[in-house]
Backbone as numpy.savetxt, mean C-alpha at the origin, in Angstrom:
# Nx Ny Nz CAx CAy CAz Cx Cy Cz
5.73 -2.05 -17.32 5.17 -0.88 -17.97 4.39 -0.07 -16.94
4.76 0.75 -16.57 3.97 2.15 -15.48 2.73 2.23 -16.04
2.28 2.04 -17.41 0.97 2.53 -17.64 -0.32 1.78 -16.74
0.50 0.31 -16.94 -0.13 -1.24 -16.21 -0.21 -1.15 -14.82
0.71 -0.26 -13.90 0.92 -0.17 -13.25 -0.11 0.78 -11.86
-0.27 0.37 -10.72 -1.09 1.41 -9.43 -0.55 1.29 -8.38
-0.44 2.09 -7.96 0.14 2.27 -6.53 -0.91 2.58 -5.27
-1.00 1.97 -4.03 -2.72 2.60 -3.62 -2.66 2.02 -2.72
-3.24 2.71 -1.54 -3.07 2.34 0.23 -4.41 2.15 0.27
-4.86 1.84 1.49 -6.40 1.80 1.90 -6.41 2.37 3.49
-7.18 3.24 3.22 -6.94 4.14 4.72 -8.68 4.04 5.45
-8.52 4.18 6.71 -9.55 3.81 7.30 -9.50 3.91 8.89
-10.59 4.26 9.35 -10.91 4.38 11.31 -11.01 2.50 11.02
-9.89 2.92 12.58 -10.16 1.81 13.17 -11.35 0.40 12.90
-11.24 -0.85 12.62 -12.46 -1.48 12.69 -13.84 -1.21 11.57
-13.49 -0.12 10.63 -14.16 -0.20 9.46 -13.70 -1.53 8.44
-12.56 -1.99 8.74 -12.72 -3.08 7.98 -11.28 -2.99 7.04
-10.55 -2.32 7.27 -9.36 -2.11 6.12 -8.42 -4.06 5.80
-8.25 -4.39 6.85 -7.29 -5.34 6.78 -8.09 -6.99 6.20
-9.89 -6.54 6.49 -10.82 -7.61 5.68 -10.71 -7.14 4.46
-10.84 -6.12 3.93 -11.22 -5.64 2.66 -9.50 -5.91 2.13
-8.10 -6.05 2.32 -7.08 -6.50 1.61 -6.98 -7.50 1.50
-7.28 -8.56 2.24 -7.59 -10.02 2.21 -8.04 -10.34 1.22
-9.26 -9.59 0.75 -10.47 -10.15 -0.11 -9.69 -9.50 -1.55
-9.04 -8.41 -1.49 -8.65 -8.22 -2.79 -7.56 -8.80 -3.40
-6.51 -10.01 -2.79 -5.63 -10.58 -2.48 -6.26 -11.82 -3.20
-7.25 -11.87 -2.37 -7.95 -13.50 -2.50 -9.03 -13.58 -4.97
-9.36 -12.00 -4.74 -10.22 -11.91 -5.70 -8.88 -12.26 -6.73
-7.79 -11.58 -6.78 -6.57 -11.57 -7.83 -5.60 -13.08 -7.94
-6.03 -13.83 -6.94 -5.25 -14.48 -7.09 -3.98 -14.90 -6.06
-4.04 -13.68 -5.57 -2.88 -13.98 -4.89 -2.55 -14.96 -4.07
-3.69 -15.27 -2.96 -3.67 -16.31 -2.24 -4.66 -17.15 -2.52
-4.79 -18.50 -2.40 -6.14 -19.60 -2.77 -7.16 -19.36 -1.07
-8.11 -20.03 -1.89 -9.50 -19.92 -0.86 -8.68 -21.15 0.64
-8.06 -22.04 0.36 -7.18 -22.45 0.90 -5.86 -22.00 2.33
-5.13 -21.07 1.13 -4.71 -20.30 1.92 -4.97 -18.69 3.07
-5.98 -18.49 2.71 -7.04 -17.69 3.00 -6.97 -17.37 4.76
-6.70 -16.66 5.25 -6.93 -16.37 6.69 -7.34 -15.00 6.93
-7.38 -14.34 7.82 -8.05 -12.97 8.26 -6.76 -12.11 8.30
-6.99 -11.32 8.21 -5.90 -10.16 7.80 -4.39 -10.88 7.41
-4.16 -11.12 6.56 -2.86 -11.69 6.13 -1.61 -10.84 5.90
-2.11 -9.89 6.04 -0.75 -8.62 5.68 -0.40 -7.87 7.20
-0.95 -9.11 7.83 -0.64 -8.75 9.67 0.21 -9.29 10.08
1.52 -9.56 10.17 2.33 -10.38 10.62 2.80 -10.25 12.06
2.18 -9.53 12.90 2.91 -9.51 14.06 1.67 -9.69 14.80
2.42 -10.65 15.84 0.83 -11.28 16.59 -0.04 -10.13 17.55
1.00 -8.94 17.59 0.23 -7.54 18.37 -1.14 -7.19 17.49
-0.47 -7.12 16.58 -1.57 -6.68 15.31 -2.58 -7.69 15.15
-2.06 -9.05 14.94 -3.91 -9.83 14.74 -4.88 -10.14 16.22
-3.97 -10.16 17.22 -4.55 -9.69 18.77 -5.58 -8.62 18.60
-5.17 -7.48 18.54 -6.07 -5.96 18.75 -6.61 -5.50 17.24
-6.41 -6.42 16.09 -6.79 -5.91 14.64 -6.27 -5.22 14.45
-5.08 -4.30 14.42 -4.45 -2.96 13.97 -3.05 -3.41 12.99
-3.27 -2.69 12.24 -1.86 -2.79 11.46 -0.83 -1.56 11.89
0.10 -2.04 12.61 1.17 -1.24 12.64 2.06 -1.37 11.56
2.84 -2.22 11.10 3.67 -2.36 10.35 3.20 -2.03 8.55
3.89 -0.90 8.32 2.95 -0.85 6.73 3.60 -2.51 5.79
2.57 -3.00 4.99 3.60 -4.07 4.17 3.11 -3.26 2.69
3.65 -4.48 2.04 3.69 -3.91 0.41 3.52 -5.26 -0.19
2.55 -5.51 -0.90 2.28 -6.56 -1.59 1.61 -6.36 -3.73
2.21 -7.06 -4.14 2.12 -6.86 -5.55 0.81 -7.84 -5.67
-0.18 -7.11 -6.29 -1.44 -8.72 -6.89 -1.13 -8.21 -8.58
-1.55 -9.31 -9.20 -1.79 -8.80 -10.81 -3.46 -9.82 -11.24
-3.89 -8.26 -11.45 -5.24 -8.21 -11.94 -5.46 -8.15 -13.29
-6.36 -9.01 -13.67 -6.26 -9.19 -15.39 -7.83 -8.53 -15.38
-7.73 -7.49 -16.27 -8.83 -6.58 -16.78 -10.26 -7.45 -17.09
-11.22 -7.61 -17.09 -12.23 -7.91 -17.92 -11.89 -7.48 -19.15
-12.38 -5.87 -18.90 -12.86 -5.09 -20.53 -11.67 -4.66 -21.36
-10.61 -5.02 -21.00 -9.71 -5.16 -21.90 -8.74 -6.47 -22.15
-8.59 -7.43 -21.36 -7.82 -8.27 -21.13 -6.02 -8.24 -20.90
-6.22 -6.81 -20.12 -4.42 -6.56 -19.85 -4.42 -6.72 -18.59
-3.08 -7.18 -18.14 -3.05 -7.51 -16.83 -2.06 -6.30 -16.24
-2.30 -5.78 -14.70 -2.68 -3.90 -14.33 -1.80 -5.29 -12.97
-0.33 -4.16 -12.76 0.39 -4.94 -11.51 -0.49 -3.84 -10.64
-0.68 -4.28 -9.14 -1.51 -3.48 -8.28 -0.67 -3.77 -7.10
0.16 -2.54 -6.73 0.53 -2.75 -5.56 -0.13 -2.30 -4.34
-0.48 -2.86 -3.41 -1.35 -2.44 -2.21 -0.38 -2.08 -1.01
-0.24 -0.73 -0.19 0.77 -0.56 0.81 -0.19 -0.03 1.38
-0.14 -1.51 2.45 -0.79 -1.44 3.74 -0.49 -0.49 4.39
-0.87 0.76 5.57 -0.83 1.62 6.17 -1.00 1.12 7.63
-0.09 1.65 8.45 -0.63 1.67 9.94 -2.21 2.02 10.32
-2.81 1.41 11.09 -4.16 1.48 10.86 -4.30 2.31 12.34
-3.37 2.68 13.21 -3.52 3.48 14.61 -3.42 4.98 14.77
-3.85 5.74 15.10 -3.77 7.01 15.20 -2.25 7.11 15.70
-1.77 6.98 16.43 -0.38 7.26 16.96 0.91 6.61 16.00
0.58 6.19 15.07 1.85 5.92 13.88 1.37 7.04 12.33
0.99 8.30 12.78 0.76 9.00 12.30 1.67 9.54 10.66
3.39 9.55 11.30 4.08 9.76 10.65 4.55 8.59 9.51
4.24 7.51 10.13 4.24 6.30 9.11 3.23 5.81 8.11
2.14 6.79 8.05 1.15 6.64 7.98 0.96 7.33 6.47
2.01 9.00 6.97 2.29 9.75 5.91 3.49 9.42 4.60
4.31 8.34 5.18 5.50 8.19 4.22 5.06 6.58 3.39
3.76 5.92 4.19 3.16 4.82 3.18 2.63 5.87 2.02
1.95 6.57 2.32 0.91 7.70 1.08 2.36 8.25 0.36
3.31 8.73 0.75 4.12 9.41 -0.06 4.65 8.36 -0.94
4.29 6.96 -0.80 4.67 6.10 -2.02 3.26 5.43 -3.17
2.25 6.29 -2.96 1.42 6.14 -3.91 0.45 7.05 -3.99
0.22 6.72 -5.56 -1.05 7.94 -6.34 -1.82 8.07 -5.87
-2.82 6.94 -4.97 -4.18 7.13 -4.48 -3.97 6.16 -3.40
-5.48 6.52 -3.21 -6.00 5.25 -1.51 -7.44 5.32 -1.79
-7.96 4.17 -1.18 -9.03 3.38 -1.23 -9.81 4.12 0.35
-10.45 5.17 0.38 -10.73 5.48 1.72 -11.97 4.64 1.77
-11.87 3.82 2.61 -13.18 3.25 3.31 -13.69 3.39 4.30
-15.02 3.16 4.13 -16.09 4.08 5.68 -16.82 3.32 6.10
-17.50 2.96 7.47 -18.56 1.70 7.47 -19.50 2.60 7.52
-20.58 1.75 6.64 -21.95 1.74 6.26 -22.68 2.06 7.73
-22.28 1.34 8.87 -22.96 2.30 10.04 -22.43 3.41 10.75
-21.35 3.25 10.98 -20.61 4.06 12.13 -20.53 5.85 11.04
-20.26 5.51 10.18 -19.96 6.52 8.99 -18.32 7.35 9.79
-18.43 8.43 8.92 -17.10 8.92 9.22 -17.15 9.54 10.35
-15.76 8.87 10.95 -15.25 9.17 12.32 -13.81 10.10 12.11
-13.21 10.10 13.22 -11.90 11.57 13.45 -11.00 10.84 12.86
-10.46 9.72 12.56 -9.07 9.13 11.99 -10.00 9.03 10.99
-10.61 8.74 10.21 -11.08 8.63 8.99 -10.81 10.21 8.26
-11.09 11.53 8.76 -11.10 12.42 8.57 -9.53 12.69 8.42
-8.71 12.25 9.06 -7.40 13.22 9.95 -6.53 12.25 8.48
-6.77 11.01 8.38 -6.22 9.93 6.74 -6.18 10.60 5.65
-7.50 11.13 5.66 -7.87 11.20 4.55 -7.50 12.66 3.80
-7.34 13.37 4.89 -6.40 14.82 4.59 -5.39 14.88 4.36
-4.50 13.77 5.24 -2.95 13.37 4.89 -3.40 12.74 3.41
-3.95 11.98 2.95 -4.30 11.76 1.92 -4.21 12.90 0.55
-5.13 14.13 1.09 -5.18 15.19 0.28 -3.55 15.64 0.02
-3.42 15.90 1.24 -1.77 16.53 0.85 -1.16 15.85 0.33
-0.97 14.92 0.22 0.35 13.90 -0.85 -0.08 13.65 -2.00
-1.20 14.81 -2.56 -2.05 15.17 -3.81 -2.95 12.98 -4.41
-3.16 12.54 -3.21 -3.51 10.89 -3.75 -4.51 11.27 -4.19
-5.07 10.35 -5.02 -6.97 10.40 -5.71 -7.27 9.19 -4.50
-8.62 9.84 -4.42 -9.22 9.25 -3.47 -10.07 8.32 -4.28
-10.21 7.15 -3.84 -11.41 6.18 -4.09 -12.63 5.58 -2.79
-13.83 6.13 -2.78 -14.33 6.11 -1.40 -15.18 5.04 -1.75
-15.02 4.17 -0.54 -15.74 2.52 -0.32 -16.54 2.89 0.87
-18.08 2.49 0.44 -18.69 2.39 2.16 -19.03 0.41 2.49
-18.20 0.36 3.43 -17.88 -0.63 3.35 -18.89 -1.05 4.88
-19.11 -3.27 4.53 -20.14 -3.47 5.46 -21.82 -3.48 5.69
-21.98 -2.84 4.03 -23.04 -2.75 3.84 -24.26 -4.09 3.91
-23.39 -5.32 4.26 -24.65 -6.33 4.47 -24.93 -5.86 6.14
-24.50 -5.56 6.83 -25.11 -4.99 8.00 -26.43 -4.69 8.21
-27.50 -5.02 8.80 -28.88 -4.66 8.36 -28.92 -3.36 9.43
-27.80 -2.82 10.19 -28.25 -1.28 10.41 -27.84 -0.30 9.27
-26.85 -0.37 8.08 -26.19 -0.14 7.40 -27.07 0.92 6.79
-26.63 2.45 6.64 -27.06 3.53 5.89 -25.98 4.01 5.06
-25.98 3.72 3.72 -24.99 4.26 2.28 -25.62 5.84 2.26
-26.79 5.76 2.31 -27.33 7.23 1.89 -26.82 7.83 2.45
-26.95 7.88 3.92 -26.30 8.78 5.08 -24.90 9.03 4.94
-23.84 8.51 4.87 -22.54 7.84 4.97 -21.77 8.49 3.83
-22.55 8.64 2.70 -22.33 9.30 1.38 -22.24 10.63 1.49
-23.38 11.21 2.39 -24.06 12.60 2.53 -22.60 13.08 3.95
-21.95 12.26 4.84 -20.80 12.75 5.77 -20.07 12.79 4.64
-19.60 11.52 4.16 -18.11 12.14 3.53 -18.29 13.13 2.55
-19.27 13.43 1.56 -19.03 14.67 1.32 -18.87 15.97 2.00
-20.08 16.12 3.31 -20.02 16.96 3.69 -18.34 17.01 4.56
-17.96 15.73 5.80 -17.22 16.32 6.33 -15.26 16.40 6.08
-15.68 15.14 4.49 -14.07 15.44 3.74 -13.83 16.26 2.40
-15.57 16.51 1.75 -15.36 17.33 0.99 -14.82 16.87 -0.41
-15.03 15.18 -0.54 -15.01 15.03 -1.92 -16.54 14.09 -2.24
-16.56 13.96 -4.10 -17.36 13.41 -4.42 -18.02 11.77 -3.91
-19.15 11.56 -2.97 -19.64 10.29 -2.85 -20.49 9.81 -3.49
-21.16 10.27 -4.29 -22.47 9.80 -5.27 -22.03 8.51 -5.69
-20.64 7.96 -6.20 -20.67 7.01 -7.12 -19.73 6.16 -6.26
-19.82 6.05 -4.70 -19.25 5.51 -3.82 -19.45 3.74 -4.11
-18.32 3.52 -3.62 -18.17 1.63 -3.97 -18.88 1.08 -2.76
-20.19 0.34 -3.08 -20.91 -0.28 -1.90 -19.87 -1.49 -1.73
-19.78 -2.12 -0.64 -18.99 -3.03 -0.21 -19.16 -3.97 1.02
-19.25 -5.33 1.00 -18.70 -5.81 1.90 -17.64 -6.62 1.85
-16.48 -6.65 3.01 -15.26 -7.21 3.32 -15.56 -8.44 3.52
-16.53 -8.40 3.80 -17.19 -9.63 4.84 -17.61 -11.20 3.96
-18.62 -10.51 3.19 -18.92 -11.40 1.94 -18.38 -11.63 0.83
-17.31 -10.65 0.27 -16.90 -10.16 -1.16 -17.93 -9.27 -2.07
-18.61 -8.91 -1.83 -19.70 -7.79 -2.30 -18.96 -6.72 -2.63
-18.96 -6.12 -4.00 -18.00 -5.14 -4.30 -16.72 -5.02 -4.49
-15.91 -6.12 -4.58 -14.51 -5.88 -4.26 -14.26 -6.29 -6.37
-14.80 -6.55 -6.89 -14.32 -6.55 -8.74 -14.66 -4.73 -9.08
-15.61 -4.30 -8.07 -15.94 -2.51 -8.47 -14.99 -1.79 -7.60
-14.53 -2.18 -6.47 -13.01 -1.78 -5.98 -12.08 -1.71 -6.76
-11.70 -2.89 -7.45 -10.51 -2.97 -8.68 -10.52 -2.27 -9.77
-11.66 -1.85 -10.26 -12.03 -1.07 -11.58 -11.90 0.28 -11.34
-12.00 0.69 -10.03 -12.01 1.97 -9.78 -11.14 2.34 -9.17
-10.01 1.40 -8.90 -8.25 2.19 -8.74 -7.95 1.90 -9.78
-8.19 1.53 -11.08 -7.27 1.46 -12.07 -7.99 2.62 -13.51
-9.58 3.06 -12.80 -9.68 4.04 -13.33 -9.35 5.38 -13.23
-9.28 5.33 -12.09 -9.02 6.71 -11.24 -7.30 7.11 -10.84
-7.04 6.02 -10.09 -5.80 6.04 -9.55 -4.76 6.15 -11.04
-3.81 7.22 -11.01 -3.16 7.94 -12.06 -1.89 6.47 -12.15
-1.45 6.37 -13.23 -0.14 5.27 -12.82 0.52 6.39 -12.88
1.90 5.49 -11.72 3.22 6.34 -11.80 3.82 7.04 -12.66
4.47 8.13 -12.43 5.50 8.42 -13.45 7.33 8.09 -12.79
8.20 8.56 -14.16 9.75 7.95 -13.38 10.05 7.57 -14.74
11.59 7.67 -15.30 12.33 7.46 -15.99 13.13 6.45 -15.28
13.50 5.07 -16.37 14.36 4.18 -16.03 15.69 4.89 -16.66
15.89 6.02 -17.64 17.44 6.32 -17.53 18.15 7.28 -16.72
17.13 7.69 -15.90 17.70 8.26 -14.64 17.94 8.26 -13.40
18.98 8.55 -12.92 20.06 7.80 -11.41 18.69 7.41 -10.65
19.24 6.13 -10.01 18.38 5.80 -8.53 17.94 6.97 -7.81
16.63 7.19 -7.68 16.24 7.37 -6.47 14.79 6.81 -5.98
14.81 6.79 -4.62 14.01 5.63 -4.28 13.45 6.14 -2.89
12.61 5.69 -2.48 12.01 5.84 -1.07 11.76 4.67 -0.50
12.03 5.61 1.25 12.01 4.02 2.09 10.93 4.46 2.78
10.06 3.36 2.86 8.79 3.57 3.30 8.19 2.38 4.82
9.12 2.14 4.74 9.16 0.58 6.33 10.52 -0.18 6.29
10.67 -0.78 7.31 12.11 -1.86 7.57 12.04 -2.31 8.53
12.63 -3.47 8.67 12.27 -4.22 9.87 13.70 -5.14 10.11
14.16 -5.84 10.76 15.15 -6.70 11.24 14.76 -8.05 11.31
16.18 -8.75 10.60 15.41 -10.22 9.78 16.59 -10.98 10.58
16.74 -12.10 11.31 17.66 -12.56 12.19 18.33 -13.09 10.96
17.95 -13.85 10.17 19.28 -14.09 8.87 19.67 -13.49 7.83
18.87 -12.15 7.60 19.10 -11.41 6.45 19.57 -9.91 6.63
19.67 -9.82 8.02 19.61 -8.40 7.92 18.51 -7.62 8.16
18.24 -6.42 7.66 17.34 -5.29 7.90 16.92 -5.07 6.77
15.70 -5.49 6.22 14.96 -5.64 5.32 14.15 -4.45 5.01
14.05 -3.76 3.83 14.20 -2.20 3.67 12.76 -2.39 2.10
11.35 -1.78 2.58 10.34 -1.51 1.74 11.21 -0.58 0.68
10.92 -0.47 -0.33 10.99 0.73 -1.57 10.02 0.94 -1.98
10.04 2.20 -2.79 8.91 2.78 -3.66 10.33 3.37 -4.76
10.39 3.01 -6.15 11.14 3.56 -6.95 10.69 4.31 -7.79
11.29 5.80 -7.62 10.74 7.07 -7.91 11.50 7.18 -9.69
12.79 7.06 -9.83 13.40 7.16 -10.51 14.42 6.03 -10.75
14.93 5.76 -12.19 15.90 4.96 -11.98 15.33 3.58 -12.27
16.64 2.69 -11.28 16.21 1.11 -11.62 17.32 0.89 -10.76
17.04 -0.17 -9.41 17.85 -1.01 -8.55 18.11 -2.50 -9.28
19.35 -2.61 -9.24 19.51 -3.89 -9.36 20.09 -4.62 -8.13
19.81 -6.36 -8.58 20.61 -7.15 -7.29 22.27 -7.13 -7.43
22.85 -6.42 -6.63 24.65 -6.59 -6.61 24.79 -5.15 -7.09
23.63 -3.98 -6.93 24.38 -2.60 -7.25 25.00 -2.26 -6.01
25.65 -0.94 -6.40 26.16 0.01 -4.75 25.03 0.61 -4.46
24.59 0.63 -3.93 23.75 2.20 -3.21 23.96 2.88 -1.94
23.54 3.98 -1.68 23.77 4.83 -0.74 22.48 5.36 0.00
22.50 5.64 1.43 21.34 5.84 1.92 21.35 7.36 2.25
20.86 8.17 1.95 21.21 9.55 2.22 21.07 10.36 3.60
20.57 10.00 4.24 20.24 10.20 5.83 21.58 10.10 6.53
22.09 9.10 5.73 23.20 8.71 6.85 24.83 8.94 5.30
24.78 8.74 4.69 25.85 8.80 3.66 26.69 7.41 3.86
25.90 5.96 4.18 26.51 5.31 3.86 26.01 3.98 2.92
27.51 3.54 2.26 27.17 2.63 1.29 26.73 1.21 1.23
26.37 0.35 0.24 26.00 -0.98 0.66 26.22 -1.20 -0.72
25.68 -2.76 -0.43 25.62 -3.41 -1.71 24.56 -4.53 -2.09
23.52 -4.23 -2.69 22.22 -4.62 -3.00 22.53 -6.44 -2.85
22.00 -6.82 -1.69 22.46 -8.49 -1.56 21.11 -9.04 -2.62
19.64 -9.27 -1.65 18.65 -8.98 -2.72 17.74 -8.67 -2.91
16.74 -9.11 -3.83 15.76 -7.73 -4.35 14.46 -8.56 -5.14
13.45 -7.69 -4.45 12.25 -8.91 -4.90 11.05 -7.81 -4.28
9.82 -8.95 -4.48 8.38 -8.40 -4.20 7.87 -9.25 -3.51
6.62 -8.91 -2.35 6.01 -9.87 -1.76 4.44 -10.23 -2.71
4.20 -11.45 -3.21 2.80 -11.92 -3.73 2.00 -12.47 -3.83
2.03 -12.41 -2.26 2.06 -11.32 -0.90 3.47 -12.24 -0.40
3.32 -14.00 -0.99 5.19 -14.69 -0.53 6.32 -13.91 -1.00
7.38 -14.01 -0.23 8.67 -13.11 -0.50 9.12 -13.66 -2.37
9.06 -12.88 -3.10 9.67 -13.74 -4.78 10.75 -13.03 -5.01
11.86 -13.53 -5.86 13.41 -12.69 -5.85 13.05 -12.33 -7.38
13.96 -10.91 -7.68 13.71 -10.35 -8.98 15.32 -10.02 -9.17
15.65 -9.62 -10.45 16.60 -8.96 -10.58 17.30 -7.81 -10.65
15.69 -7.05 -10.61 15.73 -5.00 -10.75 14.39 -5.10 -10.52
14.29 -3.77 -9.73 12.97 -2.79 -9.47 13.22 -1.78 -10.48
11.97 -1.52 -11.19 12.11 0.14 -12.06 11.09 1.09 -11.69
10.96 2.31 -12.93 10.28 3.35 -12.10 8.57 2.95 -11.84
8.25 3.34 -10.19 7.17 3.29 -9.76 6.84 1.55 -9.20
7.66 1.02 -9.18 7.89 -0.39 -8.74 7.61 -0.69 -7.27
7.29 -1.34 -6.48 7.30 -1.25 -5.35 7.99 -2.87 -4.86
8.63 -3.05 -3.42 9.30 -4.69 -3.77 10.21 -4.05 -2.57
11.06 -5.20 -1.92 12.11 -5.10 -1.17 13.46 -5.46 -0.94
13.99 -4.77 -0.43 15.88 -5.44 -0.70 16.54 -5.68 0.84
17.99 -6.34 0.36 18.16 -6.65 2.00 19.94 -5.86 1.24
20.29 -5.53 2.11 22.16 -5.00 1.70 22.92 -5.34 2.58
22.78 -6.38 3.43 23.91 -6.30 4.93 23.67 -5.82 6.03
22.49 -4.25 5.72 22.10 -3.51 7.02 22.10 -4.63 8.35
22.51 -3.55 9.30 22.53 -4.52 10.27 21.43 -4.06 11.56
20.89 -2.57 11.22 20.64 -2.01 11.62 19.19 -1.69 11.45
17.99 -1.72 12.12 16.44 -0.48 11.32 17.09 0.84 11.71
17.82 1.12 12.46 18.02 2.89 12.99 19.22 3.37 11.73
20.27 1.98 10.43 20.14 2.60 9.72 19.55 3.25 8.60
18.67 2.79 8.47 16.75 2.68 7.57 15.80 3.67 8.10
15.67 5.20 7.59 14.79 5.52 8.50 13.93 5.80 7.14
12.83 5.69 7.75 11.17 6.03 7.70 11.36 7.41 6.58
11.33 7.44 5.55 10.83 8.43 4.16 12.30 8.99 3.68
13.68 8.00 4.45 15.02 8.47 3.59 15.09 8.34 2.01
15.97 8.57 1.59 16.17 8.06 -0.21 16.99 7.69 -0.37
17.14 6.52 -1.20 18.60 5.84 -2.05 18.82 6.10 -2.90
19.98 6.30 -3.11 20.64 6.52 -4.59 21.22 5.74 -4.99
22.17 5.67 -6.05 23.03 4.79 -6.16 24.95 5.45 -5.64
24.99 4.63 -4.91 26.68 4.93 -4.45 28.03 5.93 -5.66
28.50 6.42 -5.32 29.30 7.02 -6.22 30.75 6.12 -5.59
30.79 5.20 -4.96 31.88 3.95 -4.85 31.35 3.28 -6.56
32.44 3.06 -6.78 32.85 1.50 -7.48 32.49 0.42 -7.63
């Protein structure tokens, strides 16, 4: 059900904390046990937990069960490149969701990639949700930090999410406030596939493993589809969500987020914000 449903990146300068603060919301839902628990987990490439940066956007499903109502709200989180120079990848994670979680540290306050996010942000019309994050820091100024991002992004901070990544401080008022704010998807399941590709990567036994965001429609496992960039066909091998472990499904529908593999043999045939349809083959 789309209503249940959020779509929502977390954008952030460098070292404010983005890849602690997904951990912890991962860890608050369930997704992973205190057990399985490590430091940035949606980092899979050892470049990235080396230097802290997320290059690779991922996509992970948590399901959060409401307090004040007791419905459970699927929350997909699409991690964003966290480097100034994956700029353009940066823009086609946001073009697959309603909002983002902009977070700011409590000392440093807003810096130039915090600013330069958060505009790409504006344009792909997202609702912003602003976290000043780090606040157990004993140099830590909210007042101040509140008083930049209004002034230098120009939306509301008064009712900013205090936070730390660090401790879990704030992260149940994180959740309440993408599912208040952040709009759910819209998308008809009786109309043709279309879909966005938002990351892909090359899997030595599977192929070229291809992120979605489903705009319209409904993929199933064993449809045709077609990649429009290039006009060629495939055939949906399979199809699932990460939570945050790879799980197999049988269809993605509208506003769904999850990944498929078709045979690709290729990432150069997968590019970065193409669309699928479904094949007009047989």
């Amino acid at each position: 059900m789309t209503e249940l449903t959020r779509n929502f990146c977390i954008i952030a300068h460098i070292d404010h904390g983005k890849s602690t603060l997904a951990d912890r919301l991962l860890l608050k839902c369930g997704a992973i046990t205190e057990r399985e628990f490590r430091d940035q987990i949606l980092d899979d490439m050892d470049l990235e937990r080396e230097r802290g940066i997320t290059i690779k956007a991922s996509a992970v499903t948590i399901n959060y069960t409401r307090p004040a109502d007791g419905k459970i709200y699927r929350l997909n989180l699409i991690d964003t490149p966290g480097h100034v120079d994956f700029n353009y990848e940066v823009s086609r994670s946001l073009a697959a969701c309603e909002g983002a979680v902009l977070v700011v540290d409590a000392v440093q306050g807003v810096e130039a990639q915090t600013v330069a996010n958060a505009y790409l942000a504006i344009e792909n019309n997202l609702t912003l949700v602003p976290v000043i994050n780090k606040i157990d820091l004993p140099a830590s100024d909210p007042a101040r930090v509140k008083k930049m991002i209004e002034e230098m992004i120009g939306i509301p901070a008064s009712d900013a999410v205090l936070a730390s990544a660090k401790t879990g401080q704030g992260i149940k008022e994180i959740l309440e406030k993408v599912i208040e704010r952040i709009p759910p998807p819209t998308g008809e399941m009786n109309q043709p596939l279309k879909a966005l590709v938002f990351d892909s990567w090359f899997d030595n036994y599977q192929g070229v493993v291809v992120l979605l965001r489903i705009v319209e429609g409904e993929i199933r496992k064993g449809m045709k589809i077609r990649l429009l960039s290039t006009g060629k066909d495939y055939e949906v091998q399979t199809l699932g969500a990460f939570v945050p472990h790879p799980t197999a499904l049988a269809s993605l529908g509208p506003g769904e987020v999850g990944f498929m593999t078709a045979a690709i043999k290729s990432v150069h045939e997968t590019r970065i914000g193409d669309t699928v349809t479904g094949s007009s083959l047989p």
